[in-house]
Short mmCIF file of C-alpha atoms and ligand atoms in Angstrom, two decimals:
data_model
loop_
_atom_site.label_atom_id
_atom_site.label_comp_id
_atom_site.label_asym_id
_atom_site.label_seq_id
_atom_site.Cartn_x
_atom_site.Cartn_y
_atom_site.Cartn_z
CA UNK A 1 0.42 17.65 13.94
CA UNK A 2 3.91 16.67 15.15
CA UNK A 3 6.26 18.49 13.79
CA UNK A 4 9.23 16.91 15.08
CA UNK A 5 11.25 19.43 16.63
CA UNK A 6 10.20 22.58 14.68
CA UNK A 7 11.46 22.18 10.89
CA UNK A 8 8.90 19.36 9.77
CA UNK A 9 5.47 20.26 7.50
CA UNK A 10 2.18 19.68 7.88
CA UNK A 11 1.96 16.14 6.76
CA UNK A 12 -0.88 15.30 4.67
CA UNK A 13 1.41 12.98 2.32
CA UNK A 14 0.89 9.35 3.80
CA UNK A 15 -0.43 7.93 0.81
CA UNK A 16 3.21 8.87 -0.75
CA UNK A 17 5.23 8.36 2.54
CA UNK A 18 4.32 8.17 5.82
CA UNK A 19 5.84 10.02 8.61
CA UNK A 20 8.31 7.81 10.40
CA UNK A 21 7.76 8.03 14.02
CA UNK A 22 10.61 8.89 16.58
CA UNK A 23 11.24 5.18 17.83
CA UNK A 24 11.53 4.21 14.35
CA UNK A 25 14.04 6.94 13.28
CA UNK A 26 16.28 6.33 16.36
CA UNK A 27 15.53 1.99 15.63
CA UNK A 28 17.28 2.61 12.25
CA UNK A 29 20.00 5.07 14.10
CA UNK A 30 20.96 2.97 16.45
CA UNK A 31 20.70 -0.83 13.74
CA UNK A 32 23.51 1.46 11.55
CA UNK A 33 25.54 2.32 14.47
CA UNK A 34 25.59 -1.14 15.49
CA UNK A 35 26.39 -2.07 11.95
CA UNK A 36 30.01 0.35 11.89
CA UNK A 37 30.41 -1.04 15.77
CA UNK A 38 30.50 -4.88 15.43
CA UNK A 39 30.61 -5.11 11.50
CA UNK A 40 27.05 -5.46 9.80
CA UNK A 41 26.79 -9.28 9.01
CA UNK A 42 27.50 -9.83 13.14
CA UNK A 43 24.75 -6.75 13.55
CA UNK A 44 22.18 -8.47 11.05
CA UNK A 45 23.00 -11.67 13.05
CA UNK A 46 22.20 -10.27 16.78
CA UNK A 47 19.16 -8.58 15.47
CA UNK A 48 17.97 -12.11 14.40
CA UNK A 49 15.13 -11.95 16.54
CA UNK A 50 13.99 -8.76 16.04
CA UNK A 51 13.93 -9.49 12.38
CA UNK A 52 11.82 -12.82 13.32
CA UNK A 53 9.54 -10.90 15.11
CA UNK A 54 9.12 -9.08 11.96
CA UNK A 55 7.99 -11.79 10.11
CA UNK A 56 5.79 -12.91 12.18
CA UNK A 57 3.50 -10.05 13.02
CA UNK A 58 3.57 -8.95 9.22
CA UNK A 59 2.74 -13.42 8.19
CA UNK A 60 -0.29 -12.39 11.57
CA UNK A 61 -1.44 -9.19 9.28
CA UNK A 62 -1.58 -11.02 6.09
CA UNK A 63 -3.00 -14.08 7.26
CA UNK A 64 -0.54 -16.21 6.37
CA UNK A 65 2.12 -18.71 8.23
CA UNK A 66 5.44 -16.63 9.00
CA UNK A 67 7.14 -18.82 5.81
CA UNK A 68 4.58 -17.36 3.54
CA UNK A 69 6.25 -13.91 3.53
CA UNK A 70 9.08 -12.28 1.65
CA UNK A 71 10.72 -9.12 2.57
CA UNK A 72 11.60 -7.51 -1.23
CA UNK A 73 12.24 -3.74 -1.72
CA UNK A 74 8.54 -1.92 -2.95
CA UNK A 75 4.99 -2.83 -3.67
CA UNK A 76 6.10 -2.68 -7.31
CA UNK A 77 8.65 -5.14 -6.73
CA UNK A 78 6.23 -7.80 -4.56
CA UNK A 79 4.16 -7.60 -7.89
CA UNK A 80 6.52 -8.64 -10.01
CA UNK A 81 8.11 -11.66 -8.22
CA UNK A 82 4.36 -12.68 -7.75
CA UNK A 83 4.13 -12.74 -11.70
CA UNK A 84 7.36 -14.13 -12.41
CA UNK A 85 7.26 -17.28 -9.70
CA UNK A 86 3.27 -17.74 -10.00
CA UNK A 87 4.19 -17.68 -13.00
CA UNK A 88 1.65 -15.45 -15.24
CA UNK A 89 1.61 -16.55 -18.50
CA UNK A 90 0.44 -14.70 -21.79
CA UNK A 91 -3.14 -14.75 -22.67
CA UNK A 92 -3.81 -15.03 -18.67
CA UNK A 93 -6.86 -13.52 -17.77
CA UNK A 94 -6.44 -10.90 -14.92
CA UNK A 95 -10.00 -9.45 -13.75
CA UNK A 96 -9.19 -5.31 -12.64
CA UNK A 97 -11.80 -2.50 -11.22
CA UNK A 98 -10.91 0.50 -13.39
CA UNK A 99 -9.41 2.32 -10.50
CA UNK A 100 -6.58 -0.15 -10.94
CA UNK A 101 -2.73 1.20 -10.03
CA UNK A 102 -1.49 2.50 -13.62
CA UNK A 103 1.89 0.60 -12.99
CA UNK A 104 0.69 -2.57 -12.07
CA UNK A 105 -1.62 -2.94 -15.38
CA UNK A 106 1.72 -2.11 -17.27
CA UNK A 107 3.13 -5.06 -15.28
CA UNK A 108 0.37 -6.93 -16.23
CA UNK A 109 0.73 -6.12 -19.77
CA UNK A 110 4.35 -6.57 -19.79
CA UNK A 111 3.59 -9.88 -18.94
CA UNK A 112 1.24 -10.75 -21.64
CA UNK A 113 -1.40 -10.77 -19.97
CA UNK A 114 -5.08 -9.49 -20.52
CA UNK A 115 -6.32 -6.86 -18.24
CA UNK A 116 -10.22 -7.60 -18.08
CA UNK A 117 -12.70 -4.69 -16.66
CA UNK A 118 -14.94 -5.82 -13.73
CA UNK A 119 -18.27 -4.51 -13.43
CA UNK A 120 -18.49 -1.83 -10.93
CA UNK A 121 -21.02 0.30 -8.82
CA UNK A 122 -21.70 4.08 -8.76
CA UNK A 123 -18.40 4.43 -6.66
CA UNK A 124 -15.73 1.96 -8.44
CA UNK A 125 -15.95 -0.51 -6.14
CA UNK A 126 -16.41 -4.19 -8.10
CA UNK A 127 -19.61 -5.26 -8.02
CA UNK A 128 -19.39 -8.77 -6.49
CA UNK A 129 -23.13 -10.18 -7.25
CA UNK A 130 -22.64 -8.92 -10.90
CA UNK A 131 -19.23 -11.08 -11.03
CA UNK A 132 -20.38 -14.44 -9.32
CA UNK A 133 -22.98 -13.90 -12.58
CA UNK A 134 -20.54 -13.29 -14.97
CA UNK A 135 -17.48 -15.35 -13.93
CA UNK A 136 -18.03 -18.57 -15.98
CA UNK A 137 -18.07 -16.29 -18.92
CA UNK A 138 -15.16 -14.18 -17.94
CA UNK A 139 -12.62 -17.23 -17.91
CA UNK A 140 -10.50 -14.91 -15.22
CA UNK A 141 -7.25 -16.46 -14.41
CA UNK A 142 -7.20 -14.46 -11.26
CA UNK A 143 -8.71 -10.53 -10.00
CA UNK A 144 -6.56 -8.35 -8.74
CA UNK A 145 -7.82 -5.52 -6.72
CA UNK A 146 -6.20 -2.62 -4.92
CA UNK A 147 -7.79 -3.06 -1.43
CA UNK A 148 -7.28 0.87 -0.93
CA UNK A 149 -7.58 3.04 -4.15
CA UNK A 150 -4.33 5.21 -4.56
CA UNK A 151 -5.64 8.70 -6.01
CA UNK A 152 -9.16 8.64 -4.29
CA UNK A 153 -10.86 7.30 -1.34
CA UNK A 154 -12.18 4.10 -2.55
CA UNK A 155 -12.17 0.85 -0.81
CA UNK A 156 -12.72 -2.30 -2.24
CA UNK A 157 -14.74 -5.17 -0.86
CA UNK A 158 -12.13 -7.92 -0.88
CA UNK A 159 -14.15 -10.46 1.87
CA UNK A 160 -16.94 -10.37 -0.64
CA UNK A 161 -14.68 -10.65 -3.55
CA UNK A 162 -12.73 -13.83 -2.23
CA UNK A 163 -16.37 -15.40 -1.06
CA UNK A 164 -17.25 -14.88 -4.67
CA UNK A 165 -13.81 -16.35 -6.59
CA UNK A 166 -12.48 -18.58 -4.13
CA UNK A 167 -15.08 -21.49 -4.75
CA UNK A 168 -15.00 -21.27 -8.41
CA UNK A 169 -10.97 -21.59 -8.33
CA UNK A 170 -10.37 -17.80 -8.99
CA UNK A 171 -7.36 -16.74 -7.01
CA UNK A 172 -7.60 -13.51 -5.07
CA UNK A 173 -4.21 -11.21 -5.50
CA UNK A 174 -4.54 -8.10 -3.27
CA UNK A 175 -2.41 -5.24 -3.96
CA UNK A 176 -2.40 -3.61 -0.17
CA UNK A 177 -0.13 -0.80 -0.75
CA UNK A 178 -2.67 1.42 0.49
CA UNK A 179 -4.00 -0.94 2.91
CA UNK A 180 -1.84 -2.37 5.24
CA UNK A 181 -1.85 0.13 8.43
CA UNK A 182 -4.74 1.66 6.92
CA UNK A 183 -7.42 -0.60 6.86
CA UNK A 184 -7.60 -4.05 8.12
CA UNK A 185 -6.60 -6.64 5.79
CA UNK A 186 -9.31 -9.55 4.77
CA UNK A 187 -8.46 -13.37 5.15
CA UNK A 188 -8.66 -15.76 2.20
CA UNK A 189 -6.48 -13.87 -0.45
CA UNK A 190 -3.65 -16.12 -2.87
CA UNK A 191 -1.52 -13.74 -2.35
CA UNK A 192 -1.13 -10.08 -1.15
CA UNK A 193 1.35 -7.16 -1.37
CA UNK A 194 2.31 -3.74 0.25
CA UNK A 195 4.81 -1.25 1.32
CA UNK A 196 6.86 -0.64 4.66
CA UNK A 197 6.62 3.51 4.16
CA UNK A 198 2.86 4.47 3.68
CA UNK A 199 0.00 3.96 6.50
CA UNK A 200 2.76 1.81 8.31
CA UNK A 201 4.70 4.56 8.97
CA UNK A 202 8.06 2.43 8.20
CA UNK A 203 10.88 3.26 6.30
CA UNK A 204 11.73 3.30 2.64
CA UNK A 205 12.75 0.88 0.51
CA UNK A 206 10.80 -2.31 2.48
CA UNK A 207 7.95 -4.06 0.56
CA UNK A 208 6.60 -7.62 1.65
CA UNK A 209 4.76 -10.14 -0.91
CA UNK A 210 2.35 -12.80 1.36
CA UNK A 211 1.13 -16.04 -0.13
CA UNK A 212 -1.32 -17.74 1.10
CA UNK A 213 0.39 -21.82 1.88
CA UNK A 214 -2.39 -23.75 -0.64
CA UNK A 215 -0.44 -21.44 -3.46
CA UNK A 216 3.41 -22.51 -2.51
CA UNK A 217 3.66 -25.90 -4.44
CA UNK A 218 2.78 -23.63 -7.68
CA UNK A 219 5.61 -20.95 -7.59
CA UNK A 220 8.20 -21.43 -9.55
CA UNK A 221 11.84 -20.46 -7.65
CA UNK A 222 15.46 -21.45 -8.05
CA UNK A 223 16.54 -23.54 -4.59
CA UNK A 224 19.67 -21.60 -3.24
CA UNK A 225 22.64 -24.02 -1.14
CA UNK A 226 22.90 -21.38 0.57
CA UNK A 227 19.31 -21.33 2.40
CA UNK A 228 18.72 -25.07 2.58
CA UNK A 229 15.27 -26.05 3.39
CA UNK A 230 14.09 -22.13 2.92
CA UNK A 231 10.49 -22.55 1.95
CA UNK A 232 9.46 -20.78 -2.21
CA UNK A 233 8.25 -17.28 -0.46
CA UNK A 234 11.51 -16.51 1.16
CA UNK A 235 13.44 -17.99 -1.57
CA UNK A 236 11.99 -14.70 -3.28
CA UNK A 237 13.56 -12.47 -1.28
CA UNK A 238 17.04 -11.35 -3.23
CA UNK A 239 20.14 -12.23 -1.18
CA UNK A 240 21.05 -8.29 -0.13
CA UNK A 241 18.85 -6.11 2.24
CA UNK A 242 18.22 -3.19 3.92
CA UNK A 243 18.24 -4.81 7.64
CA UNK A 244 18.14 -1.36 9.20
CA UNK A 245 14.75 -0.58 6.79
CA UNK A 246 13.75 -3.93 8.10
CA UNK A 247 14.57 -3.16 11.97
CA UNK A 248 12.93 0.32 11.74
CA UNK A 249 9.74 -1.22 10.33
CA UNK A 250 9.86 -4.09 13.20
CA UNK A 251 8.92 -1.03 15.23
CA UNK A 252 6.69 0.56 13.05
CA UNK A 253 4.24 -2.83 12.90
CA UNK A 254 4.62 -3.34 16.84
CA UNK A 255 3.43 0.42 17.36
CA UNK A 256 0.99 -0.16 14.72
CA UNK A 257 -0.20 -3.41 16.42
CA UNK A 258 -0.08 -1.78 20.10
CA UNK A 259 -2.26 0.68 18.65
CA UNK A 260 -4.62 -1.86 17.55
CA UNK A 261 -5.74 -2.60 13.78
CA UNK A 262 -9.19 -1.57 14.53
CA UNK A 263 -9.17 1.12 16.21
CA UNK A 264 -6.49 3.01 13.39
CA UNK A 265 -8.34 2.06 10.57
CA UNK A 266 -11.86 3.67 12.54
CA UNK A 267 -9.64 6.52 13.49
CA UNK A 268 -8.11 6.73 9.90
CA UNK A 269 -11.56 6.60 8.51
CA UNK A 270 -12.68 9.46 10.86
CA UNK A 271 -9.59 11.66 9.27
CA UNK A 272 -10.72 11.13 6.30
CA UNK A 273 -13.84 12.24 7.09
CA UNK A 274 -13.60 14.98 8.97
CA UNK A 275 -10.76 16.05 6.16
CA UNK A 276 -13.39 15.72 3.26
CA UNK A 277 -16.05 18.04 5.44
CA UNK A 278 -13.48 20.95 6.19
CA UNK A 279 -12.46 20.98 2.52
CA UNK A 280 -16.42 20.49 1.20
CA UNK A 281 -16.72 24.89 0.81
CA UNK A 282 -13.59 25.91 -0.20
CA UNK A 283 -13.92 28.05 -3.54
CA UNK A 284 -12.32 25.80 -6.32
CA UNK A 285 -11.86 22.70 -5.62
CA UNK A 286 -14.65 20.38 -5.51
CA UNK A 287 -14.57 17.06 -2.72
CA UNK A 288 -14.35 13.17 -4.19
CA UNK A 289 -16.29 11.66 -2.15
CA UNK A 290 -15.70 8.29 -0.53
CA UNK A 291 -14.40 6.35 2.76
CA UNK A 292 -10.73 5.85 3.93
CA UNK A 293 -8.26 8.72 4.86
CA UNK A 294 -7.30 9.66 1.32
CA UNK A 295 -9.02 12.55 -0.25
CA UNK A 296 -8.90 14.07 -3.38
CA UNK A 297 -9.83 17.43 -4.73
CA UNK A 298 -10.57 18.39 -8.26
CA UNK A 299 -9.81 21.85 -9.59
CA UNK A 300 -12.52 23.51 -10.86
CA UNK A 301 -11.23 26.67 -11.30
CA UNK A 302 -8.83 25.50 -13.69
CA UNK A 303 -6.08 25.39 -11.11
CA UNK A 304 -2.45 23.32 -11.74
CA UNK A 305 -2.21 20.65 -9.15
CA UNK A 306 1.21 20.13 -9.42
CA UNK A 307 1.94 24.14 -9.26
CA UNK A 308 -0.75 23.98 -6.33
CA UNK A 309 1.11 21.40 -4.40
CA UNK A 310 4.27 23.20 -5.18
CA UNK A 311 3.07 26.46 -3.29
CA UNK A 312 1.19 24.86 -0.12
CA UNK A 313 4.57 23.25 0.37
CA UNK A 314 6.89 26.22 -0.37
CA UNK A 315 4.56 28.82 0.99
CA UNK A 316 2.49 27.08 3.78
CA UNK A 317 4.21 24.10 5.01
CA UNK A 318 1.60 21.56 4.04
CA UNK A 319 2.83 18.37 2.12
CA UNK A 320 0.29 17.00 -0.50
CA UNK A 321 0.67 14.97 -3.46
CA UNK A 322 -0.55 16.18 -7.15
CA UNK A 323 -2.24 13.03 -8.24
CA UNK A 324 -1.69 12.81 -11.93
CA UNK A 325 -4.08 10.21 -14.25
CA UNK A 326 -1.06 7.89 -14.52
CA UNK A 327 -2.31 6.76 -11.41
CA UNK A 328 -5.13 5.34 -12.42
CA UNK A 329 -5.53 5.94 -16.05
CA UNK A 330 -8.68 3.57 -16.65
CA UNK A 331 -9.91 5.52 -13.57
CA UNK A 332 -12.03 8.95 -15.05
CA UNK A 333 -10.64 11.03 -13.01
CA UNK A 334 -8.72 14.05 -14.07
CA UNK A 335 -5.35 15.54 -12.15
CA UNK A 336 -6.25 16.00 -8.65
CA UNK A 337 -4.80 17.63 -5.43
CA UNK A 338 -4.65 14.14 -2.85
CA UNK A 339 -4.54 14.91 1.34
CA UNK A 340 -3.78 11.61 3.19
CA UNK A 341 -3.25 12.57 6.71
CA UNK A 342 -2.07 10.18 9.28
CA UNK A 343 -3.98 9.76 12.89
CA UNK A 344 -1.51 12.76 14.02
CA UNK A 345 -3.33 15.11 12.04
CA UNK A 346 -5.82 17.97 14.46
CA UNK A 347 -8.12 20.18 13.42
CA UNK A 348 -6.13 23.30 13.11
CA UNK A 349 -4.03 21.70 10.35
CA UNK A 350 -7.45 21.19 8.42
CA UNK A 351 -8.34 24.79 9.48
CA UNK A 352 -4.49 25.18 7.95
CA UNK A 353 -4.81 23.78 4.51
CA UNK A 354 -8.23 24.77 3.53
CA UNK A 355 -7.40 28.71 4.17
CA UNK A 356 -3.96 28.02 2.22
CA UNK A 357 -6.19 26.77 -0.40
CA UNK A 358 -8.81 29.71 -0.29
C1 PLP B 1 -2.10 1.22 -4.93
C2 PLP B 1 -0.60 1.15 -5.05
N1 PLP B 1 -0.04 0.03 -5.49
C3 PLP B 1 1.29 -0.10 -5.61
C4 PLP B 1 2.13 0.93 -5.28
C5 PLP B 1 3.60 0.75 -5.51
O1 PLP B 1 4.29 0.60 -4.33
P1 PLP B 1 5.87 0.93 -4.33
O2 PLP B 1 5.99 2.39 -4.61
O3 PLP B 1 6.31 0.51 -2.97
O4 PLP B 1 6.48 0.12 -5.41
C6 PLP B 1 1.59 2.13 -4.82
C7 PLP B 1 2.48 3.25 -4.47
O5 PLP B 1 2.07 4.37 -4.31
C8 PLP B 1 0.18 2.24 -4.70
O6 PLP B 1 -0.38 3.37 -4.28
#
């Protein structure tokens, strides 16, 4: 795995934060530079179409015209404008697999609204032939589904989930966190969310909210003088930005794109894969299964995962996450040691982690 220039880990910490690739890093360098140079409003001004270009591959991802997408700062954040301008009321009805992102049921709850259970297979993934049964009865507002399960490698069948809501008037919210430059993103959604630093490989501090144009009329936001004629998604954006975050993920979704959507998400799912057999024997730990490049392993030898994490880094150079149940605490699964490699990631560094872990 690149290690760029000698001092970096083994990265197996994408799910967290992706590793920003060289063209990026030196995108952001030189967007800064230029900002001290010319002054930053004139630099934010002559990077104008850079920053369109932006919008428009990310609107091309998420299936949506280039107005229907707001640059905001997180995935977290993206949620909540999406409750606030949607709006979500109290006693709203919000349909959730139980793998659901801890933090966005609070921010469902925080909102007043009801967090209702789907029915689910063997895996966690919602059972779509068991909702089109059910969802009279269920009086959903909207679901929400992660598309790409944080703590363990699920994937969720959003095509068959918006072929199931859609005609009966249930909006389709897709957090993609997870998703976007990880798996390809399905058409038809309300509205979908995600992060610049994850699969993308962007920087910090970038999120983007999409909504899909039949949903615009409905959101609620202030009209600003100062962005006349601004359609209601980018009136969601908050005045201040990180234009450099923005600039160095510009580059990240063009290499991403170049790459091809396809062919990284089959390559992704091959990591994940090939990560999940090399860790399958190793003495104490025991393999979630599933699809995706995001594995999890649960201790079985009563091991710590965040001491665990603590020592491949320290000791070994390998980057990992300790998945915690806050992550998915309707989920029933316990603390757990999570691998997300990127494409980058070769056999020796599996060879790597599963003899640090012996
Ligand atoms: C599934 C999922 N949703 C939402 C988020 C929140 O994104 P952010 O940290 O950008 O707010 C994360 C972050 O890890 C996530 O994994």
């Amino acid at each position: 795995m690149t290690d760029l220039a000698g001092g970096g880990v083994v990265h197996l910490d994408s799910a967290a934060a992706g590793r920003m690739a060289p063209g990026t890093i030196e995108a952001i360098r030189a967007h800064l530079h230029r900002e001290a140079l010319r002054g930053a409003y004139v630099a934010e001004e002559e990077a104008g179409e850079g920053l369109t270009g932006l919008r428009r591959d990310l609107a091309g991802l998420f299936g949506v015209p280039d107005d229907g997408v707001a640059l905001v700062e997180s995935g977290t954040t993206a949620l909540q404008a999406l409750i606030d301008s949607w709006p979500l009321r109290p006693g709203d009805r919000v349909g959730i697999a139980p793998s659901e992102w801890g933090p966005n049921l609070e921010a469902f709850e925080a909102a007043g609204a009801v967090c209702v259970p789907l029915a689910v297979d063997a895996d966690g993934a919602v059972d779509t032939e068991a909702l089109r049964v059910d969802l009279e009865g269920l009086a959903l507002t909207l679901v929400h589904v992660d598309q790409v399960t944080s703590h363990r490698s699920l994937v969720q069948p959003v095509a068959e989930l918006v072929a199931a809501c859609t005609p009966a008037g249930v909006p389709v919210w897709v957090d993609a966190a997870q998703a976007l430059g990880h798996r390809e993103l399905s058409a038809g959604v309300a509205a979908a969310y995600a992060t610049s630093r994850k699969w993308l490989r962007g920087p910090r501090g970038v999120g983007m909210l999409a909504v899909a144009s039949e949903h615009w009329d409905r959101l609620r936001v202030r009209p600003q003088r100062k962005h006349p004629g601004a359609g209601p998604v980018r009136l969601l954006e908050s005045g201040e930005s990180n234009v450099a975050g923005r600039i160095g993920l510009a580059v990240a979704v063009r290499d991403y794109l170049a790459a091809g959507p396809r062919e990284v998400e089959s390559g992704l799912d091959l990591v994940g894969d090939l990560t999940r057999e090399h860790l399958a024997d190793v003495p104490g730990w025991s393999v979630v299964l599933g699809r995706g490049a995001i594995t999890a392993l649960r201790p079985t030898a009563g091991q710590d995962v965040s001491d665990v994490r603590q020592r491949l880094l320290d000791q070994h150079g390998i980057l990992t996450t300790a998945s915690l149940p806050w992550r998915a605490p309707r989920d029933p699964v316990e603390p757990t040691l999570r691998l997300s490699p990127h494409l980058d990631c070769t056999l020796e560094d599996l060879a790597r982690v599963a003899a640090a872990l012996r």
